[in-house]
Amino acid sequence: PNPLVFFLKKVEALKMGGVVSATSKKMPTVAVVTASSNSGAAAVEKLLLSGKAQVRAAFRSESRASSLKAKWGDSELLEVVTGVDAADPKTLGPVFEGADFGICVTPHADFAKDAEYTCNMVKAASKAGAHVVFVGSWTVRAPETVIAKRFVPTENLLKTLPTQWTSLRSGYFAGNYAALFHDEDVYFPEITVPPVDPADIGKVAAAICLDPDPATHHAKYYDISGPENLKTSQIVHKVAAATGRNFNYHPVAVDNLQGPPEFLIELLKDIHHNNGLPCSPLTMELAKEHTDFDTYLSAHLSDFSSKPSADSS
């Protein structure tokens, strides 16, 4: 057979089979700032494992990027950008240039500045035309609290954007409990929350970016929680069983709580007086996995295992 005719028929067959298509969708480019955060790192990992996205991971320094480079440095799907400072908008523009999505994680740098830094990220992502996936907090439901002020300005900014956006309202972190177990006597209110693994937040962010129809997530507020509600007494029981330590749990009335920082007392009062936090199945629906407290505890056991020293002098 004529080679040219054979070639043209082959191309036509491929087109008919959908292998060659002028309308085929390109692989999305996702910029993650910052990729050193728990949720940012999880988003990067989920995206790279999918093999369905180009990932631009932003870090402030080379040292923070070293572990990701060691694991994924030879991947054609990964671009690592260092020298990125959310306090300096000039460093943010190149990170989001050409990106289809920008995952913007609220930093934990300075309570007074975190909102400003996050808004800088969001503005840069939107200017580049990216769909913004903002990692925020459930605390916006109590906007006058100290910690909520790190997130409320960014949520207000989202509503003004000309581009698409999604807000992820992370719940009460499972790791927040670790500090309670430095001593054998545990003093804490008997609150009920669905503790969340921060990595699950990143996995949901990644799932949104990989969705064939991401527009369905535009202007949505998603509560990201753990899969089950647990009382403090249940947490104490689980930690005791996992670590082999004995604890004496002393419930403390929220309104009489003393010692913790004021911002934490504000949050605990809000949780108590509003009967807990939302327990949402959304993580399983979007990310197809959902980390319970037992699994989180097993993976972070050393954080809960430190015993009081005999002599602190």
PDB file of C-alpha atoms in Angstrom:
ATOM      1  CA  PRO A   1       0.000   0.000   0.000  1.00  0.00           C
ATOM      2  CA  ASN A   2       0.982   3.585  -0.621  1.00  0.00           C
ATOM      3  CA  PRO A   3       2.820   4.744   2.594  1.00  0.00           C
ATOM      4  CA  LEU A   4       1.306   8.224   2.423  1.00  0.00           C
ATOM      5  CA  VAL A   5      -2.240   6.906   2.093  1.00  0.00           C
ATOM      6  CA  PHE A   6      -1.633   4.483   4.963  1.00  0.00           C
ATOM      7  CA  PHE A   7      -0.324   7.322   7.162  1.00  0.00           C
ATOM      8  CA  LEU A   8      -3.300   9.574   6.417  1.00  0.00           C
ATOM      9  CA  LYS A   9      -5.752   6.778   7.197  1.00  0.00           C
ATOM     10  CA  LYS A  10      -3.930   6.118  10.479  1.00  0.00           C
ATOM     11  CA  VAL A  11      -4.204   9.759  11.502  1.00  0.00           C
ATOM     12  CA  GLU A  12      -7.885   9.798  10.606  1.00  0.00           C
ATOM     13  CA  ALA A  13      -8.464   6.673  12.696  1.00  0.00           C
ATOM     14  CA  LEU A  14      -6.721   8.232  15.680  1.00  0.00           C
ATOM     15  CA  LYS A  15      -8.862  11.334  15.372  1.00  0.00           C
ATOM     16  CA  MET A  16     -12.029   9.261  15.252  1.00  0.00           C
ATOM     17  CA  GLY A  17     -10.907   7.402  18.349  1.00  0.00           C
ATOM     18  CA  GLY A  18     -10.349  10.605  20.248  1.00  0.00           C
ATOM     19  CA  VAL A  19      -6.572  10.188  20.537  1.00  0.00           C
ATOM     20  CA  VAL A  20      -5.956  13.265  18.407  1.00  0.00           C
ATOM     21  CA  SER A  21      -8.385  16.078  19.047  1.00  0.00           C
ATOM     22  CA  ALA A  22      -8.231  19.800  18.486  1.00  0.00           C
ATOM     23  CA  THR A  23     -10.466  20.239  21.519  1.00  0.00           C
ATOM     24  CA  SER A  24      -8.502  18.014  23.915  1.00  0.00           C
ATOM     25  CA  LYS A  25      -7.916  19.731  27.248  1.00  0.00           C
ATOM     26  CA  LYS A  26      -4.362  20.597  28.195  1.00  0.00           C
ATOM     27  CA  MET A  27      -2.849  19.551  31.479  1.00  0.00           C
ATOM     28  CA  PRO A  28      -3.489  22.319  34.055  1.00  0.00           C
ATOM     29  CA  THR A  29      -0.658  24.231  35.693  1.00  0.00           C
ATOM     30  CA  VAL A  30      -1.102  24.630  39.450  1.00  0.00           C
ATOM     31  CA  ALA A  31       0.948  27.093  41.505  1.00  0.00           C
ATOM     32  CA  VAL A  32       1.155  26.354  45.235  1.00  0.00           C
ATOM     33  CA  VAL A  33       2.169  29.081  47.707  1.00  0.00           C
ATOM     34  CA  THR A  34       3.606  28.094  50.000  1.00  0.00           C
ATOM     35  CA  ALA A  35       4.512  24.500  49.305  1.00  0.00           C
ATOM     36  CA  SER A  36       6.253  24.149  52.685  1.00  0.00           C
ATOM     37  CA  SER A  37       2.974  24.360  54.637  1.00  0.00           C
ATOM     38  CA  ASN A  38       1.260  21.119  55.665  1.00  0.00           C
ATOM     39  CA  SER A  39      -1.675  21.616  53.332  1.00  0.00           C
ATOM     40  CA  GLY A  40       0.488  23.044  50.542  1.00  0.00           C
ATOM     41  CA  ALA A  41       2.875  20.086  50.676  1.00  0.00           C
ATOM     42  CA  ALA A  42      -0.049  17.643  50.603  1.00  0.00           C
ATOM     43  CA  ALA A  43      -1.530  19.409  47.573  1.00  0.00           C
ATOM     44  CA  VAL A  44       1.790  19.194  45.718  1.00  0.00           C
ATOM     45  CA  GLU A  45       2.114  15.484  46.549  1.00  0.00           C
ATOM     46  CA  LYS A  46      -1.458  14.690  45.477  1.00  0.00           C
ATOM     47  CA  LEU A  47      -1.063  16.576  42.197  1.00  0.00           C
ATOM     48  CA  LEU A  48       2.251  14.938  41.321  1.00  0.00           C
ATOM     49  CA  LEU A  49       0.989  11.458  42.184  1.00  0.00           C
ATOM     50  CA  SER A  50      -1.983  12.008  39.863  1.00  0.00           C
ATOM     51  CA  GLY A  51       0.324  12.672  36.916  1.00  0.00           C
ATOM     52  CA  LYS A  52      -2.356  15.023  35.585  1.00  0.00           C
ATOM     53  CA  ALA A  53      -0.993  18.475  36.424  1.00  0.00           C
ATOM     54  CA  GLN A  54       2.071  20.619  36.023  1.00  0.00           C
ATOM     55  CA  VAL A  55       3.003  21.784  39.518  1.00  0.00           C
ATOM     56  CA  ARG A  56       4.833  24.986  40.391  1.00  0.00           C
ATOM     57  CA  ALA A  57       5.831  24.745  44.051  1.00  0.00           C
ATOM     58  CA  ALA A  58       6.863  28.029  45.689  1.00  0.00           C
ATOM     59  CA  PHE A  59       9.211  28.313  48.648  1.00  0.00           C
ATOM     60  CA  ARG A  60      10.829  31.147  50.521  1.00  0.00           C
ATOM     61  CA  SER A  61      14.250  29.480  50.602  1.00  0.00           C
ATOM     62  CA  GLU A  62      16.264  26.671  49.023  1.00  0.00           C
ATOM     63  CA  SER A  63      16.459  24.861  52.363  1.00  0.00           C
ATOM     64  CA  ARG A  64      12.666  24.613  52.592  1.00  0.00           C
ATOM     65  CA  ALA A  65      12.526  23.186  49.092  1.00  0.00           C
ATOM     66  CA  SER A  66      15.223  20.568  49.658  1.00  0.00           C
ATOM     67  CA  SER A  67      13.006  17.647  50.740  1.00  0.00           C
ATOM     68  CA  LEU A  68      10.619  18.089  47.788  1.00  0.00           C
ATOM     69  CA  LYS A  69      13.554  18.299  45.377  1.00  0.00           C
ATOM     70  CA  ALA A  70      15.077  15.158  46.871  1.00  0.00           C
ATOM     71  CA  LYS A  71      11.863  13.210  46.275  1.00  0.00           C
ATOM     72  CA  TRP A  72      10.511  14.705  43.052  1.00  0.00           C
ATOM     73  CA  GLY A  73      13.402  16.678  41.595  1.00  0.00           C
ATOM     74  CA  ASP A  74      13.624  14.573  38.442  1.00  0.00           C
ATOM     75  CA  SER A  75       9.898  14.840  37.658  1.00  0.00           C
ATOM     76  CA  GLU A  76       9.025  16.681  34.468  1.00  0.00           C
ATOM     77  CA  LEU A  77       5.777  17.708  36.136  1.00  0.00           C
ATOM     78  CA  LEU A  78       7.462  19.750  38.886  1.00  0.00           C
ATOM     79  CA  GLU A  79       8.897  23.255  38.820  1.00  0.00           C
ATOM     80  CA  VAL A  80      10.367  24.559  42.080  1.00  0.00           C
ATOM     81  CA  VAL A  81      10.528  28.320  42.613  1.00  0.00           C
ATOM     82  CA  THR A  82      12.490  29.757  45.545  1.00  0.00           C
ATOM     83  CA  GLY A  83      12.963  33.274  46.855  1.00  0.00           C
ATOM     84  CA  VAL A  84       9.189  33.782  47.061  1.00  0.00           C
ATOM     85  CA  ASP A  85       8.109  36.156  49.825  1.00  0.00           C
ATOM     86  CA  ALA A  86       4.403  36.904  50.308  1.00  0.00           C
ATOM     87  CA  ALA A  87       5.392  40.210  51.916  1.00  0.00           C
ATOM     88  CA  ASP A  88       6.963  41.252  48.601  1.00  0.00           C
ATOM     89  CA  PRO A  89       4.364  41.204  45.786  1.00  0.00           C
ATOM     90  CA  LYS A  90       7.104  41.472  43.142  1.00  0.00           C
ATOM     91  CA  THR A  91       8.183  37.913  43.925  1.00  0.00           C
ATOM     92  CA  LEU A  92       4.646  36.539  43.519  1.00  0.00           C
ATOM     93  CA  GLY A  93       3.870  37.548  39.931  1.00  0.00           C
ATOM     94  CA  PRO A  94       6.242  35.047  38.268  1.00  0.00           C
ATOM     95  CA  VAL A  95       4.915  32.212  40.439  1.00  0.00           C
ATOM     96  CA  PHE A  96       1.386  32.518  39.069  1.00  0.00           C
ATOM     97  CA  GLU A  97       2.233  33.556  35.495  1.00  0.00           C
ATOM     98  CA  GLY A  98       0.521  31.145  33.107  1.00  0.00           C
ATOM     99  CA  ALA A  99      -1.025  29.131  35.952  1.00  0.00           C
ATOM    100  CA  ASP A 100      -4.562  27.811  35.684  1.00  0.00           C
ATOM    101  CA  PHE A 101      -4.912  27.506  39.459  1.00  0.00           C
ATOM    102  CA  GLY A 102      -3.302  29.190  42.430  1.00  0.00           C
ATOM    103  CA  ILE A 103      -3.485  27.397  45.782  1.00  0.00           C
ATOM    104  CA  CYS A 104      -2.925  30.160  48.350  1.00  0.00           C
ATOM    105  CA  VAL A 105      -2.254  28.955  51.893  1.00  0.00           C
ATOM    106  CA  THR A 106      -2.576  31.471  54.732  1.00  0.00           C
ATOM    107  CA  PRO A 107       0.880  31.758  56.325  1.00  0.00           C
ATOM    108  CA  HIS A 108       1.588  31.523  60.047  1.00  0.00           C
ATOM    109  CA  ALA A 109       4.083  34.338  60.141  1.00  0.00           C
ATOM    110  CA  ASP A 110       2.510  37.221  62.047  1.00  0.00           C
ATOM    111  CA  PHE A 111      -1.114  37.493  63.199  1.00  0.00           C
ATOM    112  CA  ALA A 112      -1.084  41.184  62.322  1.00  0.00           C
ATOM    113  CA  LYS A 113       0.307  40.590  58.825  1.00  0.00           C
ATOM    114  CA  ASP A 114      -0.964  37.160  57.735  1.00  0.00           C
ATOM    115  CA  ALA A 115      -4.077  38.553  56.038  1.00  0.00           C
ATOM    116  CA  GLU A 116      -2.013  41.126  54.137  1.00  0.00           C
ATOM    117  CA  TYR A 117       0.398  38.447  52.934  1.00  0.00           C
ATOM    118  CA  THR A 118      -2.418  36.137  51.845  1.00  0.00           C
ATOM    119  CA  CYS A 119      -4.198  38.945  50.007  1.00  0.00           C
ATOM    120  CA  ASN A 120      -0.946  39.614  48.146  1.00  0.00           C
ATOM    121  CA  MET A 121      -0.951  35.981  46.986  1.00  0.00           C
ATOM    122  CA  VAL A 122      -4.596  36.073  45.945  1.00  0.00           C
ATOM    123  CA  LYS A 123      -4.237  39.327  44.021  1.00  0.00           C
ATOM    124  CA  ALA A 124      -1.220  37.983  42.121  1.00  0.00           C
ATOM    125  CA  ALA A 125      -2.997  34.724  41.282  1.00  0.00           C
ATOM    126  CA  SER A 126      -6.125  36.503  40.084  1.00  0.00           C
ATOM    127  CA  LYS A 127      -4.121  39.002  38.033  1.00  0.00           C
ATOM    128  CA  ALA A 128      -2.577  36.043  36.217  1.00  0.00           C
ATOM    129  CA  GLY A 129      -6.066  34.715  35.478  1.00  0.00           C
ATOM    130  CA  ALA A 130      -5.824  31.720  37.789  1.00  0.00           C
ATOM    131  CA  HIS A 131      -8.677  30.081  39.671  1.00  0.00           C
ATOM    132  CA  VAL A 132      -7.830  30.885  43.315  1.00  0.00           C
ATOM    133  CA  VAL A 133      -8.112  28.097  45.878  1.00  0.00           C
ATOM    134  CA  PHE A 134      -7.794  29.845  49.232  1.00  0.00           C
ATOM    135  CA  VAL A 135      -6.884  27.834  52.324  1.00  0.00           C
ATOM    136  CA  GLY A 136      -8.526  29.669  55.199  1.00  0.00           C
ATOM    137  CA  SER A 137     -10.339  28.765  58.403  1.00  0.00           C
ATOM    138  CA  TRP A 138     -13.691  28.035  60.041  1.00  0.00           C
ATOM    139  CA  THR A 139     -12.962  30.906  62.437  1.00  0.00           C
ATOM    140  CA  VAL A 140     -14.466  33.400  59.979  1.00  0.00           C
ATOM    141  CA  ARG A 141     -17.834  32.523  61.521  1.00  0.00           C
ATOM    142  CA  ALA A 142     -16.649  34.553  64.545  1.00  0.00           C
ATOM    143  CA  PRO A 143     -15.153  37.504  62.618  1.00  0.00           C
ATOM    144  CA  GLU A 144     -14.370  39.658  65.657  1.00  0.00           C
ATOM    145  CA  THR A 145     -12.004  37.104  67.206  1.00  0.00           C
ATOM    146  CA  VAL A 146      -8.283  37.728  67.023  1.00  0.00           C
ATOM    147  CA  ILE A 147      -7.475  34.697  64.906  1.00  0.00           C
ATOM    148  CA  ALA A 148     -10.367  35.232  62.475  1.00  0.00           C
ATOM    149  CA  LYS A 149      -8.823  38.525  61.433  1.00  0.00           C
ATOM    150  CA  ARG A 150      -6.115  36.483  59.704  1.00  0.00           C
ATOM    151  CA  PHE A 151      -8.748  35.128  57.291  1.00  0.00           C
ATOM    152  CA  VAL A 152     -11.738  37.495  57.018  1.00  0.00           C
ATOM    153  CA  PRO A 153      -9.990  40.120  54.807  1.00  0.00           C
ATOM    154  CA  THR A 154      -9.031  37.438  52.286  1.00  0.00           C
ATOM    155  CA  GLU A 155     -12.567  36.055  52.102  1.00  0.00           C
ATOM    156  CA  ASN A 156     -13.814  39.596  51.536  1.00  0.00           C
ATOM    157  CA  LEU A 157     -11.257  40.043  48.753  1.00  0.00           C
ATOM    158  CA  LEU A 158     -12.351  36.837  47.025  1.00  0.00           C
ATOM    159  CA  LYS A 159     -15.830  38.269  46.446  1.00  0.00           C
ATOM    160  CA  THR A 160     -14.350  41.117  44.384  1.00  0.00           C
ATOM    161  CA  LEU A 161     -12.191  39.002  42.067  1.00  0.00           C
ATOM    162  CA  PRO A 162     -12.863  38.896  38.303  1.00  0.00           C
ATOM    163  CA  THR A 163     -11.587  35.304  38.246  1.00  0.00           C
ATOM    164  CA  GLN A 164     -12.970  32.093  39.731  1.00  0.00           C
ATOM    165  CA  TRP A 165     -12.266  31.210  43.357  1.00  0.00           C
ATOM    166  CA  THR A 166     -12.970  28.659  46.077  1.00  0.00           C
ATOM    167  CA  SER A 167     -12.569  29.066  49.835  1.00  0.00           C
ATOM    168  CA  LEU A 168     -11.544  26.092  51.982  1.00  0.00           C
ATOM    169  CA  ARG A 169     -12.474  26.664  55.619  1.00  0.00           C
ATOM    170  CA  SER A 170     -10.225  24.330  57.549  1.00  0.00           C
ATOM    171  CA  GLY A 171     -11.492  22.959  60.844  1.00  0.00           C
ATOM    172  CA  TYR A 172      -9.901  22.282  64.224  1.00  0.00           C
ATOM    173  CA  PHE A 173      -6.489  20.720  63.581  1.00  0.00           C
ATOM    174  CA  ALA A 174      -5.874  17.283  65.073  1.00  0.00           C
ATOM    175  CA  GLY A 175      -2.365  18.400  65.978  1.00  0.00           C
ATOM    176  CA  ASN A 176      -3.744  21.088  68.278  1.00  0.00           C
ATOM    177  CA  TYR A 177      -4.319  18.395  70.898  1.00  0.00           C
ATOM    178  CA  ALA A 178      -0.672  17.339  71.137  1.00  0.00           C
ATOM    179  CA  ALA A 179       0.288  20.085  73.597  1.00  0.00           C
ATOM    180  CA  LEU A 180      -2.256  18.765  76.110  1.00  0.00           C
ATOM    181  CA  PHE A 181      -0.291  15.585  76.696  1.00  0.00           C
ATOM    182  CA  HIS A 182       3.028  16.873  77.981  1.00  0.00           C
ATOM    183  CA  ASP A 183       1.831  16.075  81.528  1.00  0.00           C
ATOM    184  CA  GLU A 184      -0.193  13.238  82.973  1.00  0.00           C
ATOM    185  CA  ASP A 185      -2.947  15.638  84.119  1.00  0.00           C
ATOM    186  CA  VAL A 186      -4.951  17.024  81.209  1.00  0.00           C
ATOM    187  CA  TYR A 187      -6.922  20.222  81.865  1.00  0.00           C
ATOM    188  CA  PHE A 188      -9.147  21.189  78.940  1.00  0.00           C
ATOM    189  CA  PRO A 189     -12.828  21.878  78.186  1.00  0.00           C
ATOM    190  CA  GLU A 190     -15.041  18.981  77.142  1.00  0.00           C
ATOM    191  CA  ILE A 191     -15.634  20.298  73.633  1.00  0.00           C
ATOM    192  CA  THR A 192     -16.811  18.262  70.640  1.00  0.00           C
ATOM    193  CA  VAL A 193     -15.126  18.748  67.255  1.00  0.00           C
ATOM    194  CA  PRO A 194     -14.242  16.669  64.163  1.00  0.00           C
ATOM    195  CA  PRO A 195     -10.391  16.950  64.255  1.00  0.00           C
ATOM    196  CA  VAL A 196      -8.903  17.472  60.798  1.00  0.00           C
ATOM    197  CA  ASP A 197      -5.581  16.369  59.355  1.00  0.00           C
ATOM    198  CA  PRO A 198      -4.117  19.475  57.615  1.00  0.00           C
ATOM    199  CA  ALA A 199      -2.967  17.221  54.784  1.00  0.00           C
ATOM    200  CA  ASP A 200      -6.616  16.551  53.920  1.00  0.00           C
ATOM    201  CA  ILE A 201      -7.072  20.252  53.190  1.00  0.00           C
ATOM    202  CA  GLY A 202      -4.305  20.088  50.602  1.00  0.00           C
ATOM    203  CA  LYS A 203      -5.812  16.955  49.072  1.00  0.00           C
ATOM    204  CA  VAL A 204      -9.152  18.719  48.622  1.00  0.00           C
ATOM    205  CA  ALA A 205      -7.382  21.705  47.035  1.00  0.00           C
ATOM    206  CA  ALA A 206      -5.664  19.336  44.607  1.00  0.00           C
ATOM    207  CA  ALA A 207      -8.934  17.587  43.792  1.00  0.00           C
ATOM    208  CA  ILE A 208     -10.536  20.915  42.833  1.00  0.00           C
ATOM    209  CA  CYS A 209      -7.640  21.666  40.475  1.00  0.00           C
ATOM    210  CA  LEU A 210      -7.943  18.216  38.878  1.00  0.00           C
ATOM    211  CA  ASP A 211     -11.715  18.379  38.443  1.00  0.00           C
ATOM    212  CA  PRO A 212     -12.635  18.281  34.723  1.00  0.00           C
ATOM    213  CA  ASP A 213     -15.195  20.986  35.472  1.00  0.00           C
ATOM    214  CA  PRO A 214     -13.574  23.250  38.101  1.00  0.00           C
ATOM    215  CA  ALA A 215     -16.138  25.988  37.473  1.00  0.00           C
ATOM    216  CA  THR A 216     -18.541  23.980  39.654  1.00  0.00           C
ATOM    217  CA  HIS A 217     -16.392  25.029  42.630  1.00  0.00           C
ATOM    218  CA  HIS A 218     -16.526  28.753  41.860  1.00  0.00           C
ATOM    219  CA  ALA A 219     -17.692  30.993  44.722  1.00  0.00           C
ATOM    220  CA  LYS A 220     -18.060  28.015  47.041  1.00  0.00           C
ATOM    221  CA  TYR A 221     -17.160  27.843  50.728  1.00  0.00           C
ATOM    222  CA  TYR A 222     -16.135  24.345  51.770  1.00  0.00           C
ATOM    223  CA  ASP A 223     -15.875  23.217  55.391  1.00  0.00           C
ATOM    224  CA  ILE A 224     -12.922  20.815  55.663  1.00  0.00           C
ATOM    225  CA  SER A 225     -13.246  18.685  58.784  1.00  0.00           C
ATOM    226  CA  GLY A 226     -12.311  15.271  60.069  1.00  0.00           C
ATOM    227  CA  PRO A 227     -14.800  12.439  59.447  1.00  0.00           C
ATOM    228  CA  GLU A 228     -16.085  12.103  63.022  1.00  0.00           C
ATOM    229  CA  ASN A 229     -17.036  14.234  66.003  1.00  0.00           C
ATOM    230  CA  LEU A 230     -14.993  13.490  69.113  1.00  0.00           C
ATOM    231  CA  LYS A 231     -15.217  14.794  72.664  1.00  0.00           C
ATOM    232  CA  THR A 232     -12.054  15.793  74.496  1.00  0.00           C
ATOM    233  CA  SER A 233     -12.503  12.803  76.813  1.00  0.00           C
ATOM    234  CA  GLN A 234     -12.520  10.507  73.765  1.00  0.00           C
ATOM    235  CA  ILE A 235      -9.326  12.126  72.477  1.00  0.00           C
ATOM    236  CA  VAL A 236      -7.658  11.529  75.864  1.00  0.00           C
ATOM    237  CA  HIS A 237      -8.718   7.872  75.779  1.00  0.00           C
ATOM    238  CA  LYS A 238      -7.357   7.378  72.260  1.00  0.00           C
ATOM    239  CA  VAL A 239      -4.018   9.024  73.057  1.00  0.00           C
ATOM    240  CA  ALA A 240      -3.659   6.951  76.222  1.00  0.00           C
ATOM    241  CA  ALA A 241      -4.314   3.725  74.314  1.00  0.00           C
ATOM    242  CA  ALA A 242      -1.923   4.642  71.503  1.00  0.00           C
ATOM    243  CA  THR A 243       0.955   5.831  73.708  1.00  0.00           C
ATOM    244  CA  GLY A 244       0.583   3.450  76.647  1.00  0.00           C
ATOM    245  CA  ARG A 245       0.508   6.384  79.049  1.00  0.00           C
ATOM    246  CA  ASN A 246      -2.030   7.063  81.804  1.00  0.00           C
ATOM    247  CA  PHE A 247      -3.791  10.411  81.929  1.00  0.00           C
ATOM    248  CA  ASN A 248      -6.074  12.084  84.437  1.00  0.00           C
ATOM    249  CA  TYR A 249      -8.586  14.157  82.520  1.00  0.00           C
ATOM    250  CA  HIS A 250      -9.967  17.225  84.299  1.00  0.00           C
ATOM    251  CA  PRO A 251     -12.746  18.963  82.327  1.00  0.00           C
ATOM    252  CA  VAL A 252     -12.536  22.727  82.701  1.00  0.00           C
ATOM    253  CA  ALA A 253     -15.479  25.076  82.177  1.00  0.00           C
ATOM    254  CA  VAL A 254     -14.787  27.150  79.070  1.00  0.00           C
ATOM    255  CA  ASP A 255     -15.850  30.387  80.729  1.00  0.00           C
ATOM    256  CA  ASN A 256     -13.399  29.775  83.594  1.00  0.00           C
ATOM    257  CA  LEU A 257     -10.460  28.752  81.415  1.00  0.00           C
ATOM    258  CA  GLN A 258      -7.140  30.406  82.249  1.00  0.00           C
ATOM    259  CA  GLY A 259      -3.651  29.898  80.947  1.00  0.00           C
ATOM    260  CA  PRO A 260      -4.037  29.411  77.165  1.00  0.00           C
ATOM    261  CA  PRO A 261      -3.543  32.434  74.854  1.00  0.00           C
ATOM    262  CA  GLU A 262      -6.528  34.732  74.578  1.00  0.00           C
ATOM    263  CA  PHE A 263      -7.107  33.846  70.923  1.00  0.00           C
ATOM    264  CA  LEU A 264      -7.469  30.155  71.838  1.00  0.00           C
ATOM    265  CA  ILE A 265      -9.880  30.913  74.666  1.00  0.00           C
ATOM    266  CA  GLU A 266     -11.999  32.932  72.209  1.00  0.00           C
ATOM    267  CA  LEU A 267     -12.152  29.995  69.821  1.00  0.00           C
ATOM    268  CA  LEU A 268     -12.974  27.455  72.524  1.00  0.00           C
ATOM    269  CA  LYS A 269     -15.811  29.656  73.753  1.00  0.00           C
ATOM    270  CA  ASP A 270     -17.169  29.892  70.211  1.00  0.00           C
ATOM    271  CA  ILE A 271     -16.998  26.106  69.779  1.00  0.00           C
ATOM    272  CA  HIS A 272     -18.709  25.537  73.138  1.00  0.00           C
ATOM    273  CA  HIS A 273     -21.479  28.094  72.750  1.00  0.00           C
ATOM    274  CA  ASN A 274     -22.221  27.065  69.137  1.00  0.00           C
ATOM    275  CA  ASN A 275     -22.275  23.323  69.854  1.00  0.00           C
ATOM    276  CA  GLY A 276     -19.123  22.361  67.996  1.00  0.00           C
ATOM    277  CA  LEU A 277     -17.984  22.703  64.397  1.00  0.00           C
ATOM    278  CA  PRO A 278     -19.358  21.461  61.061  1.00  0.00           C
ATOM    279  CA  CYS A 279     -18.604  17.793  60.366  1.00  0.00           C
ATOM    280  CA  SER A 280     -18.519  17.533  56.593  1.00  0.00           C
ATOM    281  CA  PRO A 281     -18.200  14.516  54.244  1.00  0.00           C
ATOM    282  CA  LEU A 282     -16.807  16.795  51.528  1.00  0.00           C
ATOM    283  CA  THR A 283     -13.213  15.557  51.867  1.00  0.00           C
ATOM    284  CA  MET A 284     -14.213  11.998  51.002  1.00  0.00           C
ATOM    285  CA  GLU A 285     -16.472  13.202  48.194  1.00  0.00           C
ATOM    286  CA  LEU A 286     -13.757  15.251  46.492  1.00  0.00           C
ATOM    287  CA  ALA A 287     -10.429  13.715  47.537  1.00  0.00           C
ATOM    288  CA  LYS A 288     -11.719  10.117  47.820  1.00  0.00           C
ATOM    289  CA  GLU A 289      -9.973   9.715  51.195  1.00  0.00           C
ATOM    290  CA  HIS A 290     -10.595  11.100  54.671  1.00  0.00           C
ATOM    291  CA  THR A 291      -8.178  10.814  57.598  1.00  0.00           C
ATOM    292  CA  ASP A 292      -9.688   9.924  60.970  1.00  0.00           C
ATOM    293  CA  PHE A 293      -8.053  10.828  64.283  1.00  0.00           C
ATOM    294  CA  ASP A 294      -6.720   7.311  64.917  1.00  0.00           C
ATOM    295  CA  THR A 295      -4.859   7.340  61.616  1.00  0.00           C
ATOM    296  CA  TYR A 296      -3.510  10.832  62.233  1.00  0.00           C
ATOM    297  CA  LEU A 297      -2.409   9.837  65.738  1.00  0.00           C
ATOM    298  CA  SER A 298      -0.583   6.757  64.459  1.00  0.00           C
ATOM    299  CA  ALA A 299       1.330   8.865  61.919  1.00  0.00           C
ATOM    300  CA  HIS A 300       2.243  11.580  64.464  1.00  0.00           C
ATOM    301  CA  LEU A 301       2.600   9.501  67.620  1.00  0.00           C
ATOM    302  CA  SER A 302       5.863  11.140  68.714  1.00  0.00           C
ATOM    303  CA  ASP A 303       4.055  14.495  69.007  1.00  0.00           C
ATOM    304  CA  PHE A 304       1.758  12.987  71.641  1.00  0.00           C
ATOM    305  CA  SER A 305       4.324  10.803  73.424  1.00  0.00           C
ATOM    306  CA  SER A 306       6.538  13.279  75.271  1.00  0.00           C
ATOM    307  CA  LYS A 307       6.467  12.742  79.027  1.00  0.00           C
ATOM    308  CA  PRO A 308       7.163  15.441  81.622  1.00  0.00           C
ATOM    309  CA  SER A 309      10.830  15.710  82.529  1.00  0.00           C
ATOM    310  CA  ALA A 310      11.876  14.816  86.083  1.00  0.00           C
ATOM    311  CA  ASP A 311      13.852  18.028  86.457  1.00  0.00           C
ATOM    312  CA  SER A 312      13.225  21.141  84.421  1.00  0.00           C
ATOM    313  CA  SER A 313      15.851  23.258  86.150  1.00  0.00           C
TER     314      SER A 313
END
